[in-house]
């Protein structure tokens, strides 16, 4: 059995895990930002502010 095939498999696996972790991190950041925008919008409506 050639050694390059298991090594290539490990490299592909590590790359896939890194990609998914990065995607998950970026998605979490987007959700946090959207929640902050929603809370600010709700606070403006409660205070009676007419500015968008």
PDB file of N, CA, C and O in Angstrom:
ATOM      1  N   UNK A   1       0.853  -1.189   0.000  1.00  0.00           N
ATOM      2  CA  UNK A   1       0.000   0.000   0.000  1.00  0.00           C
ATOM      3  C   UNK A   1       0.892   1.242   0.000  1.00  0.00           C
ATOM      4  O   UNK A   1       1.819   1.361   0.780  1.00  0.00           O
ATOM      5  N   UNK A   2       0.566   2.147  -0.902  1.00  0.00           N
ATOM      6  CA  UNK A   2       1.352   3.376  -0.986  1.00  0.00           C
ATOM      7  C   UNK A   2       1.005   4.299   0.170  1.00  0.00           C
ATOM      8  O   UNK A   2      -0.147   4.413   0.574  1.00  0.00           O
ATOM      9  N   UNK A   3       2.020   4.979   0.667  1.00  0.00           N
ATOM     10  CA  UNK A   3       1.847   5.839   1.852  1.00  0.00           C
ATOM     11  C   UNK A   3       1.148   7.164   1.516  1.00  0.00           C
ATOM     12  O   UNK A   3       0.552   7.782   2.389  1.00  0.00           O
ATOM     13  N   UNK A   4       1.189   7.588   0.242  1.00  0.00           N
ATOM     14  CA  UNK A   4       0.620   8.902  -0.069  1.00  0.00           C
ATOM     15  C   UNK A   4      -0.901   8.921   0.043  1.00  0.00           C
ATOM     16  O   UNK A   4      -1.492   9.967   0.291  1.00  0.00           O
ATOM     17  N   UNK A   5      -1.567   7.782  -0.113  1.00  0.00           N
ATOM     18  CA  UNK A   5      -3.023   7.772  -0.061  1.00  0.00           C
ATOM     19  C   UNK A   5      -3.564   8.037   1.355  1.00  0.00           C
ATOM     20  O   UNK A   5      -4.476   8.867   1.509  1.00  0.00           O
ATOM     21  N   UNK A   6      -3.044   7.387   2.379  1.00  0.00           N
ATOM     22  CA  UNK A   6      -3.530   7.730   3.731  1.00  0.00           C
ATOM     23  C   UNK A   6      -3.168   9.156   4.136  1.00  0.00           C
ATOM     24  O   UNK A   6      -3.970   9.844   4.789  1.00  0.00           O
ATOM     25  N   UNK A   7      -1.998   9.620   3.727  1.00  0.00           N
ATOM     26  CA  UNK A   7      -1.597  10.994   4.061  1.00  0.00           C
ATOM     27  C   UNK A   7      -2.513  11.990   3.358  1.00  0.00           C
ATOM     28  O   UNK A   7      -2.959  12.978   3.955  1.00  0.00           O
ATOM     29  N   UNK A   8      -2.815  11.745   2.092  1.00  0.00           N
ATOM     30  CA  UNK A   8      -3.721  12.632   1.358  1.00  0.00           C
ATOM     31  C   UNK A   8      -5.113  12.611   1.989  1.00  0.00           C
ATOM     32  O   UNK A   8      -5.776  13.650   2.076  1.00  0.00           O
ATOM     33  N   UNK A   9      -5.557  11.451   2.449  1.00  0.00           N
ATOM     34  CA  UNK A   9      -6.860  11.361   3.106  1.00  0.00           C
ATOM     35  C   UNK A   9      -6.909  12.170   4.377  1.00  0.00           C
ATOM     36  O   UNK A   9      -7.899  12.851   4.657  1.00  0.00           O
ATOM     37  N   UNK A  10      -5.838  12.109   5.151  1.00  0.00           N
ATOM     38  CA  UNK A  10      -5.779  12.892   6.391  1.00  0.00           C
ATOM     39  C   UNK A  10      -5.771  14.383   6.073  1.00  0.00           C
ATOM     40  O   UNK A  10      -6.448  15.172   6.743  1.00  0.00           O
ATOM     41  N   UNK A  11      -5.027  14.775   5.049  1.00  0.00           N
ATOM     42  CA  UNK A  11      -4.975  16.196   4.670  1.00  0.00           C
ATOM     43  C   UNK A  11      -6.355  16.677   4.226  1.00  0.00           C
ATOM     44  O   UNK A  11      -6.807  17.765   4.612  1.00  0.00           O
ATOM     45  N   UNK A  12      -7.059  15.869   3.432  1.00  0.00           N
ATOM     46  CA  UNK A  12      -8.402  16.244   2.985  1.00  0.00           C
ATOM     47  C   UNK A  12      -9.349  16.324   4.179  1.00  0.00           C
ATOM     48  O   UNK A  12     -10.169  17.243   4.273  1.00  0.00           O
ATOM     49  N   UNK A  13      -9.243  15.385   5.096  1.00  0.00           N
ATOM     50  CA  UNK A  13     -10.102  15.388   6.284  1.00  0.00           C
ATOM     51  C   UNK A  13      -9.850  16.628   7.142  1.00  0.00           C
ATOM     52  O   UNK A  13     -10.801  17.291   7.582  1.00  0.00           O
ATOM     53  N   UNK A  14      -8.595  16.972   7.362  1.00  0.00           N
ATOM     54  CA  UNK A  14      -8.267  18.161   8.151  1.00  0.00           C
ATOM     55  C   UNK A  14      -8.765  19.419   7.443  1.00  0.00           C
ATOM     56  O   UNK A  14      -9.315  20.330   8.086  1.00  0.00           O
ATOM     57  N   UNK A  15      -8.626  19.479   6.139  1.00  0.00           N
ATOM     58  CA  UNK A  15      -9.122  20.632   5.384  1.00  0.00           C
ATOM     59  C   UNK A  15     -10.627  20.771   5.474  1.00  0.00           C
ATOM     60  O   UNK A  15     -11.153  21.879   5.622  1.00  0.00           O
ATOM     61  N   UNK A  16     -11.327  19.650   5.409  1.00  0.00           N
ATOM     62  CA  UNK A  16     -12.794  19.691   5.500  1.00  0.00           C
ATOM     63  C   UNK A  16     -13.242  20.150   6.883  1.00  0.00           C
ATOM     64  O   UNK A  16     -14.165  20.964   7.007  1.00  0.00           O
ATOM     65  N   UNK A  17     -12.592  19.655   7.917  1.00  0.00           N
ATOM     66  CA  UNK A  17     -12.941  20.066   9.282  1.00  0.00           C
ATOM     67  C   UNK A  17     -12.654  21.553   9.476  1.00  0.00           C
ATOM     68  O   UNK A  17     -13.457  22.286  10.059  1.00  0.00           O
ATOM     69  N   UNK A  18     -11.513  22.022   8.960  1.00  0.00           N
ATOM     70  CA  UNK A  18     -11.179  23.450   9.080  1.00  0.00           C
ATOM     71  C   UNK A  18     -12.202  24.307   8.338  1.00  0.00           C
ATOM     72  O   UNK A  18     -12.616  25.363   8.832  1.00  0.00           O
ATOM     73  N   UNK A  19     -12.614  23.873   7.163  1.00  0.00           N
ATOM     74  CA  UNK A  19     -13.620  24.610   6.402  1.00  0.00           C
ATOM     75  C   UNK A  19     -14.932  24.692   7.168  1.00  0.00           C
ATOM     76  O   UNK A  19     -15.542  25.766   7.266  1.00  0.00           O
ATOM     77  N   UNK A  20     -15.378  23.575   7.719  1.00  0.00           N
ATOM     78  CA  UNK A  20     -16.642  23.579   8.461  1.00  0.00           C
ATOM     79  C   UNK A  20     -16.565  24.423   9.727  1.00  0.00           C
ATOM     80  O   UNK A  20     -17.511  25.125  10.066  1.00  0.00           O
ATOM     81  N   UNK A  21     -15.425  24.371  10.419  1.00  0.00           N
ATOM     82  CA  UNK A  21     -15.252  25.202  11.617  1.00  0.00           C
ATOM     83  C   UNK A  21     -15.296  26.687  11.250  1.00  0.00           C
ATOM     84  O   UNK A  21     -15.918  27.490  11.952  1.00  0.00           O
ATOM     85  N   UNK A  22     -14.640  27.050  10.158  1.00  0.00           N
ATOM     86  CA  UNK A  22     -14.638  28.451   9.719  1.00  0.00           C
ATOM     87  C   UNK A  22     -16.040  28.892   9.331  1.00  0.00           C
ATOM     88  O   UNK A  22     -16.481  29.987   9.700  1.00  0.00           O
ATOM     89  N   UNK A  23     -16.748  28.046   8.585  1.00  0.00           N
ATOM     90  CA  UNK A  23     -18.117  28.373   8.190  1.00  0.00           C
ATOM     91  C   UNK A  23     -19.010  28.542   9.412  1.00  0.00           C
ATOM     92  O   UNK A  23     -19.814  29.471   9.485  1.00  0.00           O
ATOM     93  N   UNK A  24     -18.866  27.668  10.395  1.00  0.00           N
ATOM     94  CA  UNK A  24     -19.656  27.744  11.617  1.00  0.00           C
ATOM     95  C   UNK A  24     -19.351  29.032  12.380  1.00  0.00           C
ATOM     96  O   UNK A  24     -20.255  29.697  12.878  1.00  0.00           O
ATOM     97  N   UNK A  25     -18.074  29.403  12.459  1.00  0.00           N
ATOM     98  CA  UNK A  25     -17.684  30.636  13.143  1.00  0.00           C
ATOM     99  C   UNK A  25     -18.293  31.859  12.456  1.00  0.00           C
ATOM    100  O   UNK A  25     -18.844  32.743  13.113  1.00  0.00           O
ATOM    101  N   UNK A  26     -18.201  31.911  11.122  1.00  0.00           N
ATOM    102  CA  UNK A  26     -18.751  33.053  10.393  1.00  0.00           C
ATOM    103  C   UNK A  26     -20.270  33.118  10.507  1.00  0.00           C
ATOM    104  O   UNK A  26     -20.843  34.202  10.623  1.00  0.00           O
ATOM    105  N   UNK A  27     -20.931  31.972  10.501  1.00  0.00           N
ATOM    106  CA  UNK A  27     -22.384  31.954  10.660  1.00  0.00           C
ATOM    107  C   UNK A  27     -22.777  32.450  12.050  1.00  0.00           C
ATOM    108  O   UNK A  27     -23.742  33.203  12.202  1.00  0.00           O
ATOM    109  N   UNK A  28     -22.027  32.059  13.076  1.00  0.00           N
ATOM    110  CA  UNK A  28     -22.315  32.515  14.440  1.00  0.00           C
ATOM    111  C   UNK A  28     -22.130  34.023  14.552  1.00  0.00           C
ATOM    112  O   UNK A  28     -22.925  34.704  15.211  1.00  0.00           O
ATOM    113  N   UNK A  29     -21.098  34.557  13.902  1.00  0.00           N
ATOM    114  CA  UNK A  29     -20.882  36.005  13.931  1.00  0.00           C
ATOM    115  C   UNK A  29     -22.043  36.741  13.265  1.00  0.00           C
ATOM    116  O   UNK A  29     -22.486  37.782  13.748  1.00  0.00           O
ATOM    117  N   UNK A  30     -22.543  36.202  12.153  1.00  0.00           N
ATOM    118  CA  UNK A  30     -23.667  36.827  11.454  1.00  0.00           C
ATOM    119  C   UNK A  30     -24.926  36.799  12.317  1.00  0.00           C
ATOM    120  O   UNK A  30     -25.668  37.785  12.370  1.00  0.00           O
ATOM    121  N   UNK A  31     -25.163  35.699  12.983  1.00  0.00           N
ATOM    122  CA  UNK A  31     -26.339  35.593  13.848  1.00  0.00           C
ATOM    123  C   UNK A  31     -26.241  36.581  14.999  1.00  0.00           C
ATOM    124  O   UNK A  31     -27.216  37.253  15.338  1.00  0.00           O
ATOM    125  N   UNK A  32     -25.068  36.702  15.600  1.00  0.00           N
ATOM    126  CA  UNK A  32     -24.894  37.674  16.695  1.00  0.00           C
ATOM    127  C   UNK A  32     -25.185  39.084  16.211  1.00  0.00           C
ATOM    128  O   UNK A  32     -25.858  39.861  16.890  1.00  0.00           O
ATOM    129  N   UNK A  33     -24.671  39.420  15.022  1.00  0.00           N
ATOM    130  CA  UNK A  33     -24.889  40.772  14.502  1.00  0.00           C
ATOM    131  C   UNK A  33     -26.359  41.013  14.216  1.00  0.00           C
ATOM    132  O   UNK A  33     -26.903  42.079  14.528  1.00  0.00           O
ATOM    133  N   UNK A  34     -27.043  40.014  13.637  1.00  0.00           N
ATOM    134  CA  UNK A  34     -28.467  40.176  13.354  1.00  0.00           C
ATOM    135  C   UNK A  34     -29.283  40.311  14.634  1.00  0.00           C
ATOM    136  O   UNK A  34     -30.234  41.096  14.690  1.00  0.00           O
ATOM    137  N   UNK A  35     -28.918  39.569  15.663  1.00  0.00           N
ATOM    138  CA  UNK A  35     -29.620  39.696  16.943  1.00  0.00           C
ATOM    139  C   UNK A  35     -29.399  41.075  17.556  1.00  0.00           C
ATOM    140  O   UNK A  35     -30.319  41.661  18.129  1.00  0.00           O
ATOM    141  N   UNK A  36     -28.186  41.608  17.441  1.00  0.00           N
ATOM    142  CA  UNK A  36     -27.917  42.950  17.959  1.00  0.00           C
ATOM    143  C   UNK A  36     -28.727  44.000  17.207  1.00  0.00           C
ATOM    144  O   UNK A  36     -29.265  44.932  17.810  1.00  0.00           O
ATOM    145  N   UNK A  37     -28.830  43.854  15.896  1.00  0.00           N
ATOM    146  CA  UNK A  37     -29.622  44.790  15.102  1.00  0.00           C
ATOM    147  C   UNK A  37     -31.095  44.700  15.508  1.00  0.00           C
ATOM    148  O   UNK A  37     -31.778  45.715  15.643  1.00  0.00           O
ATOM    149  N   UNK A  38     -31.583  43.481  15.718  1.00  0.00           N
ATOM    150  CA  UNK A  38     -32.975  43.301  16.134  1.00  0.00           C
ATOM    151  C   UNK A  38     -33.249  43.895  17.496  1.00  0.00           C
ATOM    152  O   UNK A  38     -34.293  44.517  17.714  1.00  0.00           O
ATOM    153  N   UNK A  39     -32.317  43.728  18.431  1.00  0.00           N
ATOM    154  CA  UNK A  39     -32.493  44.310  19.765  1.00  0.00           C
ATOM    155  C   UNK A  39     -32.474  45.828  19.703  1.00  0.00           C
ATOM    156  O   UNK A  39     -33.269  46.485  20.387  1.00  0.00           O
ATOM    157  N   UNK A  40     -31.607  46.398  18.887  1.00  0.00           N
ATOM    158  CA  UNK A  40     -31.553  47.855  18.755  1.00  0.00           C
ATOM    159  C   UNK A  40     -32.846  48.377  18.126  1.00  0.00           C
ATOM    160  O   UNK A  40     -33.374  49.409  18.549  1.00  0.00           O
ATOM    161  N   UNK A  41     -33.357  47.649  17.152  1.00  0.00           N
ATOM    162  CA  UNK A  41     -34.605  48.057  16.511  1.00  0.00           C
ATOM    163  C   UNK A  41     -35.771  47.980  17.498  1.00  0.00           C
ATOM    164  O   UNK A  41     -36.613  48.872  17.545  1.00  0.00           O
ATOM    165  N   UNK A  42     -35.784  46.926  18.293  1.00  0.00           N
ATOM    166  CA  UNK A  42     -36.845  46.772  19.293  1.00  0.00           C
ATOM    167  C   UNK A  42     -36.758  47.886  20.340  1.00  0.00           C
ATOM    168  O   UNK A  42     -37.766  48.449  20.747  1.00  0.00           O
ATOM    169  N   UNK A  43     -35.541  48.229  20.753  1.00  0.00           N
ATOM    170  CA  UNK A  43     -35.361  49.289  21.746  1.00  0.00           C
ATOM    171  C   UNK A  43     -35.822  50.632  21.192  1.00  0.00           C
ATOM    172  O   UNK A  43     -36.432  51.432  21.910  1.00  0.00           O
ATOM    173  N   UNK A  44     -35.570  50.873  19.895  1.00  0.00           N
ATOM    174  CA  UNK A  44     -36.033  52.122  19.278  1.00  0.00           C
ATOM    175  C   UNK A  44     -37.549  52.181  19.253  1.00  0.00           C
ATOM    176  O   UNK A  44     -38.141  53.226  19.476  1.00  0.00           O
ATOM    177  N   UNK A  45     -38.200  51.051  18.959  1.00  0.00           N
ATOM    178  CA  UNK A  45     -39.662  51.037  18.921  1.00  0.00           C
ATOM    179  C   UNK A  45     -40.260  51.226  20.303  1.00  0.00           C
ATOM    180  O   UNK A  45     -41.268  51.897  20.462  1.00  0.00           O
ATOM    181  N   UNK A  46     -39.623  50.661  21.317  1.00  0.00           N
ATOM    182  CA  UNK A  46     -40.129  50.785  22.682  1.00  0.00           C
ATOM    183  C   UNK A  46     -39.973  52.230  23.172  1.00  0.00           C
ATOM    184  O   UNK A  46     -40.866  52.773  23.808  1.00  0.00           O
ATOM    185  N   UNK A  47     -38.870  52.859  22.829  1.00  0.00           N
ATOM    186  CA  UNK A  47     -38.611  54.234  23.272  1.00  0.00           C
ATOM    187  C   UNK A  47     -39.417  55.252  22.459  1.00  0.00           C
ATOM    188  O   UNK A  47     -39.483  56.408  22.834  1.00  0.00           O
ATOM    189  N   UNK A  48     -39.979  54.825  21.349  1.00  0.00           N
ATOM    190  CA  UNK A  48     -40.790  55.747  20.535  1.00  0.00           C
ATOM    191  C   UNK A  48     -39.986  56.549  19.563  1.00  0.00           C
ATOM    192  O   UNK A  48     -40.450  57.564  19.056  1.00  0.00           O
ATOM    193  N   UNK A  49     -38.807  56.144  19.254  1.00  0.00           N
ATOM    194  CA  UNK A  49     -37.981  56.856  18.310  1.00  0.00           C
ATOM    195  C   UNK A  49     -38.450  56.551  16.893  1.00  0.00           C
ATOM    196  O   UNK A  49     -38.703  55.419  16.556  1.00  0.00           O
ATOM    197  N   UNK A  50     -38.573  57.584  16.055  1.00  0.00           N
ATOM    198  CA  UNK A  50     -39.028  57.389  14.689  1.00  0.00           C
ATOM    199  C   UNK A  50     -37.877  57.243  13.704  1.00  0.00           C
ATOM    200  O   UNK A  50     -38.104  57.022  12.529  1.00  0.00           O
ATOM    201  N   UNK A  51     -36.654  57.374  14.154  1.00  0.00           N
ATOM    202  CA  UNK A  51     -35.522  57.248  13.233  1.00  0.00           C
ATOM    203  C   UNK A  51     -35.274  55.769  12.945  1.00  0.00           C
ATOM    204  O   UNK A  51     -35.355  54.951  13.840  1.00  0.00           O
ATOM    205  N   UNK A  52     -34.974  55.450  11.681  1.00  0.00           N
ATOM    206  CA  UNK A  52     -34.744  54.038  11.327  1.00  0.00           C
ATOM    207  C   UNK A  52     -33.435  53.517  11.869  1.00  0.00           C
ATOM    208  O   UNK A  52     -32.531  54.192  12.143  1.00  0.00           O
TER     209      UNK A  52
END
